[in-house]
Amino acid sequence: MRHSSLYARIMIAALLGTSLCSYAALAQDTASDPEAVAAVDPEEAAHAQWRGTMAQTDTPSEGCFEATYPEYTWERTACDATQVLVHPVHVSPADGSAEITGNGHDYAAGATGLITQASGGFTTKGVKSEKSVGVPAFGGGGILGANEYSIQLNTNSNDTTSRCAGHTGCHVWQQFVYAPDYNVKGKGAVFIQYWLIGWGAAACPSGWNAYKGDCWRNSASAAAPDVPITGLGTMGLLGTASAGGNDSAKLTYGTKAYTVTAKDSMLDISSVWKQAEFNVVGDAGGSRAVFNKGASVTVTLIVLDGSTAAPTCVTNGGTTGETNNLNLGACTASGGIPNIKFTESD
């Protein structure tokens, strides 16, 4: 396998919003010549390389930033104060239908070492419409209606850090999220959500919200476009975790990139991040994304953990409570640039 920086950027860009099927297929074609791939379409190859480069480019500090092709610098933007009225929820066994993807019934990528970065993207077929609907097991909540969904990149939730000190059974969980209409109707939000699962009956730490014995809070959010579901195949989401540094959630869409960064010390997730879940599901509150009949979505998720070993396709490894109405197909895992791939369809 050839490990040029161009190749790595194109591989990651394949998951972060490129529209060419040849780039998406590249994630499974480790023998491809990067120079030949770049020659397929010079303009799209330049966009793909730019997206991959921006995915690997750190912001200068905490806060919210955006970048526009062909510039390779992050420009600071005003952060939005993320609303706390509706939030994604953790998996609950109360809604365990194996015909529905999510609420635990999902694949996760099990890494060889600690994950420092994960990035995911979609290849879609026949996706014409989607609406988010309430699920009785979660009280029918969420941001409901047409083109209401969330793209989530979630960590494992079975480990503890010093943030749980003094609370037996407490585990940390972190979500990197893009959601339309989350703060303001007509505008999307990119943010990080933090959880202390199993905190117990004690009051949550200052600045945190209580939810059924758990504690949660959001980072600030970066404003992004309100993308209709038909644009799903042109979007990608990346999450990073850096010990002693900043974590980030990055969204790419066409020739734009949006990111929010915050201190890893909020949960110290970098010390325990071993699995990643990536998918498109309902928009908060345990809701369900219902796609049109005949819709098919192929999910590809790269995890970087310091090795080239293939990750494990962990069945029933999902940690989010949100769902979609699609049926899971088989999952395959590849090494080199470690990734998993699976298709879900109606």
Tab-separated table of C-alpha atoms in Angstrom:
chain	number	residue	atom	x	y	z
A	1	MET	CA	0.000	0.000	0.000
A	2	ARG	CA	1.238	3.477	-0.836
A	3	HIS	CA	1.078	5.955	2.050
A	4	SER	CA	1.604	9.344	0.374
A	5	SER	CA	0.073	12.315	2.178
A	6	LEU	CA	-2.005	12.987	-0.939
A	7	TYR	CA	-3.377	9.449	-0.823
A	8	ALA	CA	-4.279	9.737	2.850
A	9	ARG	CA	-6.010	13.077	2.290
A	10	ILE	CA	-8.022	11.741	-0.646
A	11	MET	CA	-8.977	8.647	1.335
A	12	ILE	CA	-10.288	10.760	4.185
A	13	ALA	CA	-11.871	13.244	1.792
A	14	ALA	CA	-13.740	10.316	0.238
A	15	LEU	CA	-15.694	10.162	3.476
A	16	LEU	CA	-16.066	13.880	3.938
A	17	GLY	CA	-18.438	14.915	1.221
A	18	THR	CA	-17.040	14.097	-2.216
A	19	SER	CA	-19.663	13.416	-4.870
A	20	LEU	CA	-17.648	11.035	-7.035
A	21	CYS	CA	-18.372	7.346	-6.507
A	22	SER	CA	-14.796	6.554	-7.499
A	23	TYR	CA	-13.538	8.376	-4.425
A	24	ALA	CA	-15.957	6.563	-2.127
A	25	ALA	CA	-14.839	3.247	-3.614
A	26	LEU	CA	-11.252	4.228	-2.896
A	27	ALA	CA	-11.755	3.455	0.772
A	28	GLN	CA	-11.810	-0.228	-0.160
A	29	ASP	CA	-9.168	-0.061	-2.898
A	30	THR	CA	-5.868	0.174	-1.081
A	31	ALA	CA	-3.913	-0.644	-4.231
A	32	SER	CA	-5.067	2.495	-6.076
A	33	ASP	CA	-2.527	4.917	-7.443
A	34	PRO	CA	-3.234	8.323	-5.852
A	35	GLU	CA	-1.911	10.213	-8.851
A	36	ALA	CA	-4.229	8.265	-11.142
A	37	VAL	CA	-7.177	8.899	-8.828
A	38	ALA	CA	-6.423	12.603	-8.767
A	39	ALA	CA	-6.511	12.618	-12.571
A	40	VAL	CA	-10.121	11.398	-12.715
A	41	ASP	CA	-11.522	14.930	-12.402
A	42	PRO	CA	-8.996	17.682	-11.662
A	43	GLU	CA	-11.495	20.088	-10.113
A	44	GLU	CA	-13.171	17.502	-7.880
A	45	ALA	CA	-9.774	16.025	-6.993
A	46	ALA	CA	-8.666	19.479	-5.850
A	47	HIS	CA	-11.832	19.850	-3.765
A	48	ALA	CA	-11.309	16.384	-2.273
A	49	GLN	CA	-7.695	17.115	-1.420
A	50	TRP	CA	-8.743	20.404	0.156
A	51	ARG	CA	-11.386	18.684	2.304
A	52	GLY	CA	-8.879	16.064	3.400
A	53	THR	CA	-6.296	18.712	4.229
A	54	MET	CA	-8.752	20.807	6.226
A	55	ALA	CA	-9.808	17.687	8.120
A	56	GLN	CA	-6.201	17.308	9.215
A	57	THR	CA	-5.610	21.014	9.901
A	58	ASP	CA	-5.970	22.100	13.511
A	59	THR	CA	-7.652	25.341	14.428
A	60	PRO	CA	-5.438	27.933	16.129
A	61	SER	CA	-7.369	27.789	19.410
A	62	GLU	CA	-10.669	26.870	21.008
A	63	GLY	CA	-13.804	28.225	19.423
A	64	CYS	CA	-15.736	28.107	16.151
A	65	PHE	CA	-14.216	28.387	12.699
A	66	GLU	CA	-15.006	27.904	9.029
A	67	ALA	CA	-12.962	27.577	5.860
A	68	THR	CA	-13.781	28.082	2.197
A	69	TYR	CA	-12.049	26.461	-0.763
A	70	PRO	CA	-9.364	27.166	-1.942
A	71	GLU	CA	-8.119	28.786	1.290
A	72	TYR	CA	-6.282	26.520	3.748
A	73	THR	CA	-6.788	28.630	6.847
A	74	TRP	CA	-9.518	28.532	9.449
A	75	GLU	CA	-11.365	31.824	9.920
A	76	ARG	CA	-12.847	32.455	13.355
A	77	THR	CA	-16.621	32.838	13.488
A	78	ALA	CA	-19.017	33.609	16.308
A	79	CYS	CA	-20.112	30.538	18.255
A	80	ASP	CA	-23.763	29.934	19.022
A	81	ALA	CA	-24.859	29.005	22.525
A	82	THR	CA	-26.232	25.518	21.911
A	83	GLN	CA	-29.797	25.071	23.121
A	84	VAL	CA	-30.449	22.567	25.915
A	85	LEU	CA	-34.160	21.946	25.381
A	86	VAL	CA	-33.724	18.894	23.115
A	87	HIS	CA	-30.717	16.624	23.065
A	88	PRO	CA	-29.594	13.295	21.611
A	89	VAL	CA	-30.025	10.442	24.068
A	90	HIS	CA	-28.050	7.418	25.138
A	91	VAL	CA	-29.045	3.912	24.107
A	92	SER	CA	-31.971	2.390	26.028
A	93	PRO	CA	-33.009	-1.283	25.841
A	94	ALA	CA	-36.683	-0.287	25.871
A	95	ASP	CA	-36.851	-0.103	22.065
A	96	GLY	CA	-34.879	-3.072	20.786
A	97	SER	CA	-36.420	-3.927	17.414
A	98	ALA	CA	-33.733	-5.528	15.256
A	99	GLU	CA	-35.497	-4.156	12.172
A	100	ILE	CA	-34.579	-0.602	13.151
A	101	THR	CA	-31.041	0.774	12.989
A	102	GLY	CA	-29.887	2.601	16.113
A	103	ASN	CA	-30.666	2.423	19.821
A	104	GLY	CA	-27.857	-0.107	20.155
A	105	HIS	CA	-28.602	-2.035	16.948
A	106	ASP	CA	-25.771	-0.573	14.890
A	107	TYR	CA	-22.171	-1.308	13.950
A	108	ALA	CA	-19.232	0.318	15.697
A	109	ALA	CA	-15.601	0.264	14.642
A	110	GLY	CA	-13.497	-1.381	17.332
A	111	ALA	CA	-9.965	0.002	17.129
A	112	THR	CA	-6.656	-1.691	17.932
A	113	GLY	CA	-5.461	1.245	20.036
A	114	LEU	CA	-6.873	4.502	21.317
A	115	ILE	CA	-8.681	6.502	18.628
A	116	THR	CA	-7.397	10.011	18.011
A	117	GLN	CA	-9.559	10.731	14.974
A	118	ALA	CA	-12.602	9.241	13.291
A	119	SER	CA	-14.273	10.397	10.090
A	120	GLY	CA	-17.352	9.192	8.290
A	121	GLY	CA	-19.306	9.772	5.115
A	122	PHE	CA	-22.166	8.369	3.078
A	123	THR	CA	-22.861	7.072	-0.396
A	124	THR	CA	-26.583	7.305	-1.076
A	125	LYS	CA	-28.945	5.721	-3.572
A	126	GLY	CA	-32.605	6.571	-3.996
A	127	VAL	CA	-32.710	8.977	-1.039
A	128	LYS	CA	-35.557	11.353	-1.844
A	129	SER	CA	-37.089	12.275	1.489
A	130	GLU	CA	-36.796	11.830	5.250
A	131	LYS	CA	-38.706	12.913	8.305
A	132	SER	CA	-37.921	12.654	11.989
A	133	VAL	CA	-40.706	11.076	14.071
A	134	GLY	CA	-41.123	10.609	17.793
A	135	VAL	CA	-40.572	7.229	19.456
A	136	PRO	CA	-42.898	6.316	22.353
A	137	ALA	CA	-40.103	4.655	24.344
A	138	PHE	CA	-38.387	8.039	24.556
A	139	GLY	CA	-41.549	10.046	25.148
A	140	GLY	CA	-42.099	10.997	21.509
A	141	GLY	CA	-39.548	13.814	21.738
A	142	GLY	CA	-37.051	15.292	19.341
A	143	ILE	CA	-36.967	17.874	16.574
A	144	LEU	CA	-39.624	16.395	14.328
A	145	GLY	CA	-40.662	16.857	10.721
A	146	ALA	CA	-39.275	16.694	7.188
A	147	ASN	CA	-35.489	17.023	6.725
A	148	GLU	CA	-34.925	16.776	10.479
A	149	TYR	CA	-32.110	14.337	11.207
A	150	SER	CA	-28.729	14.227	12.885
A	151	ILE	CA	-25.355	12.918	11.792
A	152	GLN	CA	-23.642	11.488	14.847
A	153	LEU	CA	-20.120	10.239	15.498
A	154	ASN	CA	-20.152	8.631	18.948
A	155	THR	CA	-17.531	7.175	21.262
A	156	ASN	CA	-17.897	4.060	23.389
A	157	SER	CA	-19.657	4.629	26.702
A	158	ASN	CA	-18.314	1.824	28.888
A	159	ASP	CA	-15.203	3.426	30.396
A	160	THR	CA	-14.569	5.926	33.144
A	161	THR	CA	-12.130	8.789	33.653
A	162	SER	CA	-11.309	11.139	36.519
A	163	ARG	CA	-14.370	13.194	35.508
A	164	CYS	CA	-16.438	10.469	37.221
A	165	ALA	CA	-14.418	10.583	40.440
A	166	GLY	CA	-16.477	9.558	43.462
A	167	HIS	CA	-19.356	8.145	41.422
A	168	THR	CA	-19.286	4.369	41.235
A	169	GLY	CA	-20.660	3.046	37.955
A	170	CYS	CA	-20.206	6.345	36.131
A	171	HIS	CA	-18.983	6.205	32.511
A	172	VAL	CA	-18.079	8.939	30.054
A	173	TRP	CA	-19.544	9.293	26.570
A	174	GLN	CA	-18.890	11.895	23.894
A	175	GLN	CA	-20.831	12.701	20.718
A	176	PHE	CA	-19.731	14.751	17.705
A	177	VAL	CA	-22.937	15.996	16.078
A	178	TYR	CA	-24.335	17.847	13.086
A	179	ALA	CA	-28.054	18.640	13.322
A	180	PRO	CA	-30.296	20.903	11.213
A	181	ASP	CA	-32.572	23.365	13.027
A	182	TYR	CA	-30.984	22.531	16.387
A	183	ASN	CA	-30.613	26.103	17.601
A	184	VAL	CA	-32.430	28.173	15.018
A	185	LYS	CA	-34.913	27.157	12.335
A	186	GLY	CA	-33.161	27.184	8.966
A	187	LYS	CA	-29.625	26.827	10.324
A	188	GLY	CA	-27.588	23.741	11.174
A	189	ALA	CA	-25.317	23.269	14.188
A	190	VAL	CA	-22.004	21.453	14.653
A	191	PHE	CA	-21.234	20.703	18.293
A	192	ILE	CA	-19.866	18.239	20.831
A	193	GLN	CA	-22.106	16.702	23.467
A	194	TYR	CA	-20.698	15.334	26.739
A	195	TRP	CA	-22.263	12.732	29.025
A	196	LEU	CA	-21.615	11.356	32.500
A	197	ILE	CA	-23.622	8.136	32.252
A	198	GLY	CA	-24.746	6.676	35.584
A	199	TRP	CA	-23.794	9.728	37.630
A	200	GLY	CA	-26.483	8.817	40.135
A	201	ALA	CA	-28.851	10.753	42.353
A	202	ALA	CA	-26.331	13.420	43.341
A	203	ALA	CA	-26.623	16.853	41.769
A	204	CYS	CA	-24.846	17.213	38.448
A	205	PRO	CA	-21.712	19.376	38.299
A	206	SER	CA	-22.220	23.076	37.736
A	207	GLY	CA	-23.137	23.807	34.136
A	208	TRP	CA	-24.422	20.274	33.493
A	209	ASN	CA	-28.010	19.123	32.933
A	210	ALA	CA	-29.647	16.116	34.615
A	211	TYR	CA	-31.386	13.346	32.635
A	212	LYS	CA	-32.577	10.153	34.356
A	213	GLY	CA	-29.525	9.773	36.592
A	214	ASP	CA	-27.106	10.942	33.902
A	215	CYS	CA	-25.515	14.354	33.394
A	216	TRP	CA	-24.948	16.030	30.039
A	217	ARG	CA	-23.912	19.304	28.480
A	218	ASN	CA	-23.089	20.743	25.065
A	219	SER	CA	-20.130	22.639	23.754
A	220	ALA	CA	-20.769	25.861	21.917
A	221	SER	CA	-21.856	25.212	18.337
A	222	ALA	CA	-20.582	26.324	14.958
A	223	ALA	CA	-23.253	27.520	12.536
A	224	ALA	CA	-23.543	25.468	9.342
A	225	PRO	CA	-26.035	25.205	6.471
A	226	ASP	CA	-29.377	23.510	6.982
A	227	VAL	CA	-28.763	20.705	4.461
A	228	PRO	CA	-31.752	18.755	3.073
A	229	ILE	CA	-31.515	14.963	3.292
A	230	THR	CA	-30.888	14.782	-0.460
A	231	GLY	CA	-27.484	16.341	0.288
A	232	LEU	CA	-26.471	13.565	2.685
A	233	GLY	CA	-23.990	12.073	0.218
A	234	THR	CA	-22.084	15.350	-0.003
A	235	MET	CA	-21.483	15.687	3.734
A	236	GLY	CA	-18.869	14.284	6.075
A	237	LEU	CA	-18.266	14.496	9.822
A	238	LEU	CA	-14.980	14.145	11.673
A	239	GLY	CA	-14.194	13.990	15.376
A	240	THR	CA	-10.805	14.332	17.038
A	241	ALA	CA	-9.584	13.826	20.593
A	242	SER	CA	-6.213	15.097	21.800
A	243	ALA	CA	-4.842	14.328	25.256
A	244	GLY	CA	-4.041	17.574	27.022
A	245	GLY	CA	-5.299	19.543	24.027
A	246	ASN	CA	-8.517	20.244	22.182
A	247	ASP	CA	-11.191	17.975	20.738
A	248	SER	CA	-12.998	19.009	17.586
A	249	ALA	CA	-16.095	18.287	15.541
A	250	LYS	CA	-15.690	19.133	11.844
A	251	LEU	CA	-18.315	19.138	9.118
A	252	THR	CA	-17.472	19.343	5.415
A	253	TYR	CA	-20.078	20.192	2.813
A	254	GLY	CA	-19.105	20.983	-0.765
A	255	THR	CA	-16.402	23.649	-0.717
A	256	LYS	CA	-16.960	24.666	2.909
A	257	ALA	CA	-15.820	23.296	6.256
A	258	TYR	CA	-17.123	24.129	9.732
A	259	THR	CA	-15.634	23.231	13.089
A	260	VAL	CA	-15.961	23.734	16.814
A	261	THR	CA	-13.130	22.914	19.225
A	262	ALA	CA	-13.133	22.524	23.002
A	263	LYS	CA	-10.801	21.187	25.667
A	264	ASP	CA	-10.403	17.420	25.885
A	265	SER	CA	-10.310	17.785	29.666
A	266	MET	CA	-14.099	18.158	29.657
A	267	LEU	CA	-14.262	14.315	29.750
A	268	ASP	CA	-10.669	13.256	28.992
A	269	ILE	CA	-12.234	11.094	26.282
A	270	SER	CA	-8.867	10.707	24.537
A	271	SER	CA	-7.761	8.301	27.288
A	272	VAL	CA	-10.609	5.803	26.706
A	273	TRP	CA	-11.810	6.195	23.079
A	274	LYS	CA	-11.713	2.643	21.682
A	275	GLN	CA	-14.862	2.336	19.537
A	276	ALA	CA	-16.680	4.689	17.182
A	277	GLU	CA	-20.248	4.674	15.861
A	278	PHE	CA	-21.218	6.786	12.848
A	279	ASN	CA	-24.659	7.084	11.255
A	280	VAL	CA	-27.587	9.273	10.265
A	281	VAL	CA	-30.480	9.058	12.740
A	282	GLY	CA	-33.337	11.110	14.180
A	283	ASP	CA	-32.843	14.669	15.351
A	284	ALA	CA	-32.460	14.387	19.131
A	285	GLY	CA	-34.835	13.176	21.847
A	286	GLY	CA	-34.667	9.497	20.825
A	287	SER	CA	-36.432	10.295	17.544
A	288	ARG	CA	-36.301	8.205	14.367
A	289	ALA	CA	-35.244	9.284	10.864
A	290	VAL	CA	-37.749	7.709	8.459
A	291	PHE	CA	-36.462	7.478	4.887
A	292	ASN	CA	-38.522	6.963	1.744
A	293	LYS	CA	-39.154	3.480	0.408
A	294	GLY	CA	-36.224	2.306	-1.688
A	295	ALA	CA	-33.617	4.475	0.051
A	296	SER	CA	-30.143	3.003	0.526
A	297	VAL	CA	-27.257	4.510	2.490
A	298	THR	CA	-23.726	3.091	2.547
A	299	VAL	CA	-21.758	4.162	5.614
A	300	THR	CA	-17.968	4.308	5.642
A	301	LEU	CA	-16.100	5.101	8.844
A	302	ILE	CA	-12.327	5.577	9.192
A	303	VAL	CA	-10.689	5.359	12.614
A	304	LEU	CA	-7.098	6.470	13.194
A	305	ASP	CA	-5.487	4.781	16.173
A	306	GLY	CA	-1.778	4.765	15.357
A	307	SER	CA	-1.899	1.426	13.532
A	308	THR	CA	-2.732	0.106	10.076
A	309	ALA	CA	-4.647	-2.900	11.404
A	310	ALA	CA	-8.235	-3.438	10.312
A	311	PRO	CA	-10.728	-2.476	13.008
A	312	THR	CA	-13.443	-4.848	14.193
A	313	CYS	CA	-17.046	-4.580	13.053
A	314	VAL	CA	-18.667	-4.583	16.505
A	315	THR	CA	-22.270	-5.756	16.196
A	316	ASN	CA	-24.847	-4.118	18.440
A	317	GLY	CA	-22.104	-1.644	19.240
A	318	GLY	CA	-24.100	1.544	18.879
A	319	THR	CA	-24.390	3.944	21.797
A	320	THR	CA	-26.946	6.497	20.609
A	321	GLY	CA	-30.649	6.203	21.374
A	322	GLU	CA	-31.713	7.852	18.109
A	323	THR	CA	-32.630	5.541	15.215
A	324	ASN	CA	-33.487	5.334	11.521
A	325	ASN	CA	-35.920	2.993	9.755
A	326	LEU	CA	-33.310	1.302	7.557
A	327	ASN	CA	-32.201	-2.334	7.823
A	328	LEU	CA	-28.554	-3.138	8.428
A	329	GLY	CA	-26.626	-5.180	5.896
A	330	ALA	CA	-23.280	-6.888	6.416
A	331	CYS	CA	-20.256	-4.981	7.709
A	332	THR	CA	-16.739	-5.300	6.285
A	333	ALA	CA	-13.507	-4.036	7.816
A	334	SER	CA	-10.264	-3.120	6.056
A	335	GLY	CA	-6.767	-2.198	7.177
A	336	GLY	CA	-4.147	0.137	5.778
A	337	ILE	CA	-6.180	3.186	6.633
A	338	PRO	CA	-8.468	1.377	9.113
A	339	ASN	CA	-12.150	1.548	8.193
A	340	ILE	CA	-15.471	-0.239	8.299
A	341	LYS	CA	-18.214	-0.137	5.679
A	342	PHE	CA	-21.836	-1.267	5.657
A	343	THR	CA	-25.072	-0.571	3.808
A	344	GLU	CA	-28.474	0.077	5.350
A	345	SER	CA	-31.571	0.108	3.168
A	346	ASP	CA	-35.352	0.021	3.162
